[in-house]
Short mmCIF file of C-alpha atoms and ligand atoms in Angstrom, two decimals:
data_model
loop_
_atom_site.label_atom_id
_atom_site.label_comp_id
_atom_site.label_asym_id
_atom_site.label_seq_id
_atom_site.Cartn_x
_atom_site.Cartn_y
_atom_site.Cartn_z
CA MET Z 1 -1.21 17.02 46.85
CA ARG Z 2 2.69 16.04 47.91
CA ALA Z 3 5.44 18.33 47.98
CA GLU Z 4 8.36 17.59 45.44
CA ARG Z 5 11.32 15.17 46.33
CA ALA Z 6 14.70 17.03 46.13
CA LYS Z 7 16.31 15.27 43.14
CA VAL Z 8 19.40 13.10 44.70
CA ALA Z 9 21.83 10.48 43.21
CA LYS Z 10 20.87 7.02 44.67
CA PRO Z 11 23.45 4.64 44.57
CA ALA Z 12 22.14 1.14 44.09
CA ASN Z 13 23.43 -1.08 46.87
CA ASN Z 14 25.14 -3.81 44.35
CA LEU Z 15 27.67 -0.86 43.89
CA LEU Z 16 28.98 -1.08 47.03
CA HIS Z 17 32.18 -3.14 47.73
CA PRO Z 18 31.02 -6.77 48.90
CA VAL Z 19 32.37 -6.63 52.55
CA VAL Z 20 30.33 -2.93 53.02
CA ALA Z 21 27.24 -4.75 51.06
CA ARG Z 22 27.04 -7.85 53.68
CA ALA Z 23 27.62 -5.21 56.90
CA LEU Z 24 24.56 -3.33 55.71
CA ASP Z 25 22.64 -6.36 55.24
CA GLN Z 26 23.44 -7.32 59.02
CA ILE Z 27 22.58 -4.15 59.96
CA ALA Z 28 19.35 -3.35 58.85
CA ILE Z 29 16.92 -3.90 60.88
CA SER Z 30 13.98 -6.38 59.85
CA ALA Z 31 10.31 -5.90 59.34
CA ASP Z 32 9.81 -8.28 62.25
CA GLU Z 33 12.25 -6.48 64.51
CA LEU Z 34 10.61 -3.20 63.74
CA GLU Z 35 6.94 -4.41 63.82
CA PRO Z 36 6.53 -4.76 67.96
CA PHE Z 37 7.40 -0.92 68.24
CA VAL Z 38 5.73 0.80 65.16
CA SER Z 39 2.48 2.45 65.69
CA GLY Z 40 2.86 4.26 61.93
CA ASN Z 41 4.07 3.70 58.46
CA SER Z 42 6.00 7.11 58.16
CA GLN Z 43 9.78 7.10 58.10
CA ALA Z 44 9.72 9.13 61.48
CA SER Z 45 7.65 6.53 63.26
CA LYS Z 46 10.31 3.84 61.98
CA ALA Z 47 12.98 5.86 63.19
CA HIS Z 48 11.33 6.08 66.98
CA ALA Z 49 10.51 2.69 66.36
CA LEU Z 50 14.41 1.97 65.86
CA LEU Z 51 15.15 3.53 69.13
CA GLU Z 52 12.58 1.73 71.20
CA GLN Z 53 14.17 -1.46 69.56
CA GLN Z 54 17.51 -0.87 70.70
CA LYS Z 55 17.14 0.30 73.85
CA GLY Z 56 15.80 -2.65 74.23
CA ALA Z 57 18.48 -4.84 72.29
CA TRP Z 58 21.85 -2.29 72.67
CA GLU Z 59 23.27 -1.70 76.11
CA MET Z 60 25.69 0.90 75.34
CA LEU Z 61 22.26 2.68 73.49
CA ARG Z 62 20.31 1.68 77.16
CA ASN Z 63 23.32 3.66 78.78
CA GLY Z 64 23.18 6.51 76.99
CA TYR Z 65 19.49 7.18 77.67
CA ASP Z 66 20.11 6.29 81.26
CA THR Z 67 22.54 9.13 81.64
CA LEU Z 68 20.47 11.48 79.35
CA ARG Z 69 18.05 11.45 82.32
CA THR Z 70 20.94 12.87 84.98
CA VAL Z 71 20.92 15.67 82.75
CA ARG Z 72 21.02 19.28 84.12
CA THR Z 73 19.65 22.36 82.33
CA ARG Z 74 19.91 26.24 83.16
CA VAL Z 75 18.15 28.90 81.17
CA PHE Z 76 19.63 31.97 80.04
CA ASP Z 77 16.99 35.11 78.99
CA PHE Z 78 17.79 37.16 76.45
CA GLY Z 79 14.57 38.98 76.07
CA ASP Z 80 12.87 37.66 73.13
CA PHE Z 81 14.71 34.41 73.32
CA HIS Z 82 16.54 31.94 75.68
CA ILE Z 83 19.80 29.77 76.05
CA LYS Z 84 19.48 26.78 77.84
CA VAL Z 85 23.24 25.25 78.94
CA GLN Z 86 22.57 21.39 79.34
CA PHE Z 87 25.57 19.32 81.57
CA ASN Z 88 25.66 16.35 79.44
CA PRO Z 89 28.21 13.86 80.67
CA GLY Z 90 28.05 11.62 77.82
CA ARG Z 91 29.16 14.27 75.65
CA LEU Z 92 32.86 14.22 76.33
CA ILE Z 93 33.95 12.19 73.26
CA SER Z 94 32.16 14.41 70.95
CA THR Z 95 32.84 18.00 72.75
CA VAL Z 96 36.74 17.13 72.76
CA ALA Z 97 36.82 15.22 69.56
CA GLU Z 98 40.12 16.02 67.77
CA VAL Z 99 39.02 16.44 63.89
CA ASP Z 100 42.38 17.77 62.60
CA ALA Z 101 43.28 15.46 59.21
CA ALA Z 102 46.22 13.49 61.53
CA SER Z 103 43.51 12.32 64.22
CA ILE Z 104 41.04 11.33 61.33
CA LYS Z 105 43.43 9.49 59.72
CA ALA Z 106 44.75 7.72 62.71
CA ARG Z 107 41.20 6.74 64.31
CA LYS Z 108 38.86 3.93 62.67
CA CYS Z 109 35.89 5.61 61.17
CA PHE Z 110 32.84 5.09 63.45
CA LEU Z 111 30.27 5.96 61.07
CA CYS Z 112 31.62 2.94 58.55
CA ILE Z 113 29.29 0.14 58.45
CA GLU Z 114 31.73 -2.44 59.27
CA ASN Z 115 32.80 -0.66 62.32
CA LEU Z 116 29.57 -0.28 64.21
CA PRO Z 117 28.78 -2.04 67.85
CA PRO Z 118 27.44 -5.21 66.71
CA ASP Z 119 24.59 -4.62 68.68
CA GLN Z 120 23.36 -1.36 66.40
CA ARG Z 121 21.09 -2.17 63.93
CA GLY Z 122 19.68 0.56 61.50
CA ILE Z 123 17.09 1.17 58.86
CA PRO Z 124 18.42 2.18 55.36
CA TYR Z 125 17.07 5.09 53.87
CA ASP Z 126 17.17 6.70 50.51
CA GLY Z 127 19.55 4.67 48.82
CA GLY Z 128 22.88 5.66 50.12
CA PHE Z 129 22.02 6.24 53.86
CA LEU Z 130 21.42 4.56 57.15
CA VAL Z 131 19.52 6.26 59.75
CA LEU Z 132 20.94 4.60 62.91
CA CYS Z 133 20.36 5.88 66.90
CA ASN Z 134 22.89 8.03 68.09
CA PRO Z 135 24.26 6.13 71.33
CA PHE Z 136 25.39 10.07 72.90
CA PRO Z 137 21.90 11.47 73.04
CA ILE Z 138 21.34 15.04 73.56
CA PHE Z 139 17.30 15.36 72.56
CA PRO Z 140 15.25 12.57 74.04
CA GLU Z 141 15.31 10.97 71.05
CA HIS Z 142 18.90 11.27 68.77
CA PHE Z 143 19.57 9.37 65.87
CA THR Z 144 22.78 9.92 63.19
CA ILE Z 145 21.99 9.49 59.60
CA SER Z 146 24.95 8.45 57.82
CA SER Z 147 26.12 7.80 54.08
CA VAL Z 148 26.90 3.79 53.56
CA ARG Z 149 29.98 5.22 51.95
CA HIS Z 150 32.81 6.66 53.54
CA THR Z 151 32.61 9.73 51.45
CA PRO Z 152 33.64 13.20 53.28
CA GLN Z 153 30.95 15.68 54.96
CA LEU Z 154 29.75 18.24 52.44
CA ILE Z 155 27.11 19.70 51.71
CA HIS Z 156 27.36 21.02 48.34
CA ASP Z 157 26.16 17.58 46.90
CA SER Z 158 24.22 16.70 49.67
CA PHE Z 159 21.81 19.58 50.40
CA ALA Z 160 18.98 17.77 48.61
CA ALA Z 161 19.35 14.83 50.91
CA LEU Z 162 19.38 16.86 53.92
CA LEU Z 163 15.82 18.07 52.60
CA ASN Z 164 14.53 14.73 51.85
CA LEU Z 165 15.49 13.44 55.08
CA THR Z 166 13.81 16.76 56.48
CA ARG Z 167 10.76 15.83 54.81
CA ASP Z 168 10.39 12.54 56.08
CA LEU Z 169 11.10 12.88 59.79
CA GLY Z 170 10.02 16.57 60.24
CA SER Z 171 6.54 15.15 61.74
CA ARG Z 172 8.75 14.47 64.74
CA TYR Z 173 12.16 15.51 64.02
CA THR Z 174 14.61 18.34 63.03
CA VAL Z 175 17.33 17.94 61.04
CA LEU Z 176 20.90 18.75 61.71
CA TYR Z 177 24.36 18.89 59.75
CA ASN Z 178 27.75 20.21 61.35
CA GLY Z 179 30.28 21.22 58.51
CA PRO Z 180 33.52 19.15 58.58
CA LYS Z 181 34.97 22.39 60.47
CA CYS Z 182 32.21 23.15 62.83
CA GLY Z 183 31.14 20.67 64.98
CA ALA Z 184 31.36 17.39 62.90
CA SER Z 185 32.79 14.90 64.93
CA ALA Z 186 33.30 12.62 61.40
CA PRO Z 187 34.51 14.87 58.98
CA ASP Z 188 35.49 12.30 56.58
CA HIS Z 189 32.16 10.95 56.82
CA LEU Z 190 28.64 12.29 55.49
CA HIS Z 191 26.23 12.41 58.22
CA PHE Z 192 23.60 13.90 59.51
CA GLN Z 193 21.32 14.12 62.68
CA ALA Z 194 18.05 14.25 63.70
CA GLY Z 195 16.48 15.26 67.28
CA ASN Z 196 12.97 16.29 68.44
CA ARG Z 197 10.98 18.82 67.04
CA ASP Z 198 9.97 21.41 69.93
CA TYR Z 199 13.24 20.78 71.52
CA LEU Z 200 15.48 23.60 70.38
CA PRO Z 201 14.39 26.72 71.54
CA ILE Z 202 14.69 28.35 68.17
CA ASP Z 203 11.88 26.26 66.76
CA ALA Z 204 9.52 28.00 69.59
CA GLU Z 205 10.57 31.24 69.24
CA TYR Z 206 10.92 31.36 65.25
CA GLU Z 207 7.70 33.65 65.17
CA THR Z 208 8.37 36.00 67.57
CA LEU Z 209 11.99 35.89 65.80
CA THR Z 210 10.45 36.77 62.31
CA ARG Z 211 8.75 39.67 63.56
CA THR Z 212 11.60 40.88 65.92
CA HIS Z 213 15.11 39.93 64.36
CA ALA Z 214 14.33 39.01 60.71
CA ARG Z 215 15.46 41.46 57.46
CA PRO Z 216 13.60 39.97 54.74
CA LEU Z 217 15.68 39.29 52.17
CA LEU Z 218 12.87 38.14 49.26
CA GLU Z 219 9.58 36.83 49.21
CA PHE Z 220 7.81 35.27 46.49
CA GLY Z 221 5.24 32.65 46.00
CA SER Z 222 5.47 30.06 48.63
CA PHE Z 223 9.26 31.03 49.08
CA ARG Z 224 10.91 33.24 52.05
CA ALA Z 225 13.89 34.48 52.96
CA TYR Z 226 15.32 35.94 55.62
CA GLY Z 227 18.40 37.07 57.29
CA ILE Z 228 17.90 36.73 61.57
CA GLU Z 229 20.10 38.88 63.03
CA LYS Z 230 20.86 40.17 67.06
CA TYR Z 231 19.68 36.55 67.52
CA LEU Z 232 23.91 36.19 69.09
CA ARG Z 233 24.40 34.36 66.09
CA HIS Z 234 23.54 34.86 62.85
CA THR Z 235 21.10 33.06 60.30
CA ILE Z 236 19.48 33.16 57.40
CA THR Z 237 16.54 31.69 56.71
CA PHE Z 238 14.86 30.12 53.52
CA GLU Z 239 11.54 28.92 54.06
CA SER Z 240 9.01 27.15 50.52
CA SER Z 241 7.21 24.02 49.84
CA ASP Z 242 9.48 23.95 46.77
CA ALA Z 243 12.71 21.97 46.96
CA SER Z 244 14.52 23.02 43.81
CA LEU Z 245 13.95 26.36 44.41
CA LEU Z 246 15.60 25.78 48.13
CA GLN Z 247 18.23 24.21 46.24
CA ARG Z 248 18.94 26.82 44.19
CA ALA Z 249 18.74 28.94 46.92
CA PHE Z 250 20.69 27.10 48.91
CA GLY Z 251 23.52 27.06 46.05
CA SER Z 252 23.64 31.42 45.82
CA LEU Z 253 23.85 31.17 49.42
CA TYR Z 254 26.79 28.53 49.56
CA GLU Z 255 28.53 30.46 46.52
CA VAL Z 256 28.46 34.01 48.36
CA LEU Z 257 29.85 32.26 51.36
CA HIS Z 258 32.60 30.40 49.66
CA GLU Z 259 34.10 33.84 48.23
CA GLY Z 260 36.66 34.80 50.13
CA GLY Z 261 36.76 31.61 51.83
CA PRO Z 262 39.95 29.25 51.38
CA ALA Z 263 39.89 27.26 48.23
CA GLY Z 264 38.30 24.05 47.87
CA GLU Z 265 36.81 24.00 51.32
CA GLU Z 266 33.16 24.14 52.24
CA PRO Z 267 32.08 27.60 53.64
CA MET Z 268 31.76 26.79 57.68
CA LEU Z 269 27.95 26.13 57.90
CA ASN Z 270 25.64 24.71 60.35
CA ILE Z 271 22.67 23.84 59.60
CA LEU Z 272 18.63 22.94 61.00
CA GLY Z 273 16.06 21.88 58.61
CA PHE Z 274 12.42 22.04 60.22
CA TYR Z 275 9.32 20.60 57.68
CA THR Z 276 5.35 22.15 59.06
CA ASN Z 277 2.58 21.86 56.94
CA ARG Z 278 4.45 20.47 53.51
CA GLU Z 279 7.04 23.32 53.73
CA TRP Z 280 10.87 23.39 54.67
CA ARG Z 281 12.47 26.04 56.69
CA ILE Z 282 15.65 26.17 56.14
CA HIS Z 283 18.74 27.59 58.99
CA ALA Z 284 21.99 28.23 57.87
CA PHE Z 285 24.44 29.43 60.28
CA PRO Z 286 27.84 30.76 58.64
CA ARG Z 287 30.47 30.39 61.29
CA ALA Z 288 33.73 32.08 61.67
CA LYS Z 289 35.28 29.59 64.14
CA HIS Z 290 34.60 26.00 65.55
CA ARG Z 291 35.67 26.72 69.22
CA PRO Z 292 35.71 29.85 71.17
CA SER Z 293 39.08 30.36 72.74
CA PHE Z 294 38.04 29.98 76.36
CA TYR Z 295 37.99 26.31 74.99
CA PHE Z 296 41.64 26.05 74.87
CA LYS Z 297 42.30 28.10 77.94
CA ASP Z 298 44.09 26.18 81.10
CA GLY Z 299 42.90 25.59 84.51
CA ASP Z 300 40.08 27.83 85.64
CA GLU Z 301 39.46 29.36 82.92
CA LYS Z 302 38.94 26.70 80.41
CA LEU Z 303 35.23 25.52 79.36
CA LEU Z 304 34.73 22.77 77.47
CA PHE Z 305 32.17 24.20 74.71
CA SER Z 306 32.19 23.13 71.46
CA PRO Z 307 29.38 24.49 69.71
CA ALA Z 308 27.36 22.87 66.74
CA ALA Z 309 24.22 22.83 65.09
CA VAL Z 310 22.64 22.04 68.66
CA GLU Z 311 24.13 24.66 70.13
CA LEU Z 312 23.08 27.16 67.75
CA GLY Z 313 19.53 26.04 67.65
CA GLY Z 314 19.89 27.16 71.24
CA ILE Z 315 21.15 24.27 73.73
CA CYS Z 316 24.82 24.71 74.52
CA THR Z 317 25.88 21.15 75.97
CA THR Z 318 29.15 20.91 78.12
CA PRO Z 319 30.51 17.22 79.32
CA ARG Z 320 31.62 18.92 82.81
CA GLU Z 321 30.01 19.62 85.95
CA GLN Z 322 32.03 22.32 86.56
CA ASP Z 323 31.77 24.41 83.48
CA PHE Z 324 28.00 23.76 84.00
CA GLU Z 325 28.03 25.81 87.17
CA LYS Z 326 30.58 28.19 85.94
CA VAL Z 327 29.54 29.23 83.05
CA THR Z 328 28.00 32.74 82.69
CA ARG Z 329 25.61 34.94 80.59
CA GLU Z 330 29.25 36.31 79.27
CA HIS Z 331 30.23 33.26 78.71
CA ILE Z 332 27.39 33.21 76.01
CA VAL Z 333 27.65 35.89 74.28
CA GLU Z 334 31.31 35.89 74.26
CA MET Z 335 31.23 32.35 72.63
CA PHE Z 336 28.57 33.16 70.01
CA HIS Z 337 30.00 36.47 69.16
CA GLU Z 338 33.48 34.87 68.74
CA VAL Z 339 31.91 31.28 66.61
CA SER Z 340 29.55 32.94 64.27
CA VAL Z 341 30.36 35.25 61.94
CA SER Z 342 30.80 38.91 62.30
CA ALA Z 343 27.93 41.44 62.02
CA GLU Z 344 29.86 43.04 58.88
CA ARG Z 345 30.23 39.81 57.07
CA PHE Z 346 26.69 38.95 57.98
CA ALA Z 347 25.51 41.95 56.17
CA THR Z 348 27.91 41.67 52.92
CA ALA Z 349 26.88 37.65 52.79
CA THR Z 350 23.06 39.16 52.85
CA THR Z 351 23.78 41.87 50.29
CA LEU Z 352 25.06 39.95 47.63
CA LEU Z 353 22.52 36.67 48.78
CA ALA Z 354 19.81 39.31 48.15
CA PRO Z 355 19.96 39.91 44.41
CA LYS Z 356 20.83 36.23 43.40
CA LEU Z 357 17.71 35.32 45.31
CA ALA Z 358 15.81 37.61 43.13
CA ALA Z 359 17.24 36.90 39.74
CA LEU Z 360 16.20 33.14 41.07
CA ALA Z 361 12.50 34.28 41.59
CA ASN Z 362 12.78 36.50 37.74
CA GLN Z 363 13.54 32.66 36.43
CA THR Z 364 11.23 31.03 38.23
CA ARG Z 365 8.23 33.46 37.40
CA PRO Z 366 6.04 32.25 34.39
ZN1 ZN G 401 33.68 5.63 57.75
#
């Protein structure tokens, strides 16, 4: 039995502005172009094939992957889990991206189809998205899945799309979401990212974490919810094979986190999505801050780390070699402590969430 698809509004291409529709036609890779690289029929194999095609046809991407080969890694051991630090010079633009409203307004949106580089190609996905190769990779295979429309980065109405994408790419990739104020370098243009499974430490650590760091919030049928604590950062994790239940559970979490936050703003969140054996696993990391204090310091005290979903998955990237060499275990602890919600705020959120999940379970029981 196939798991159901999350219900997502599917705007038809003919509703796009004619300039955008023409640009989409040009950028959509043809079956003939993909054919030499495809080894399967899944969306994940098509994405992999796109990357292979683009490495041959798009110089900027090839350079990005050449830079990735020079990456250096340090590993910090925290007992049940570890954090990797990656020196990745290709990430400079993303790390220092100015994402305030004035800077965003002043620049040309780099995710709008009509502004994409001429050699870039993509795979239209789910009626409203385009799978694109990320020219500044962190993962050995790294994608940006952007909306075909210039529409703000908001998860409330796009969580269903995240579930579908996680399912369709899940055999090979993890799907990532960065909130508009905590890591998205295009907060004005809806997008997700995807990178290789088994690359972020959290994937391999998860089974241990459920025994050592997880507080069960609710379990019924195929649905499980945990609060994962004492992991430097906090995460609410949902597991289920039922997309509509996951959507409702996420809706409850959103409500809880939204309460007390600034009106009209999305609660700060990074999300990681995994799909295994027809089950989703969604980690939502509530955030307190975008960047740690040391990011804003001068001289020797400054460290360029700008945490987003990849970091919360356990890989902290820095584009400067001196920061890679200088960073200590204490810096890492301090960074996660500052950018994650406090233990108290997390405890309040899980306390408020548990009865809402229980109510969902009661509605769902026959
Ligand atoms: Zn745009």
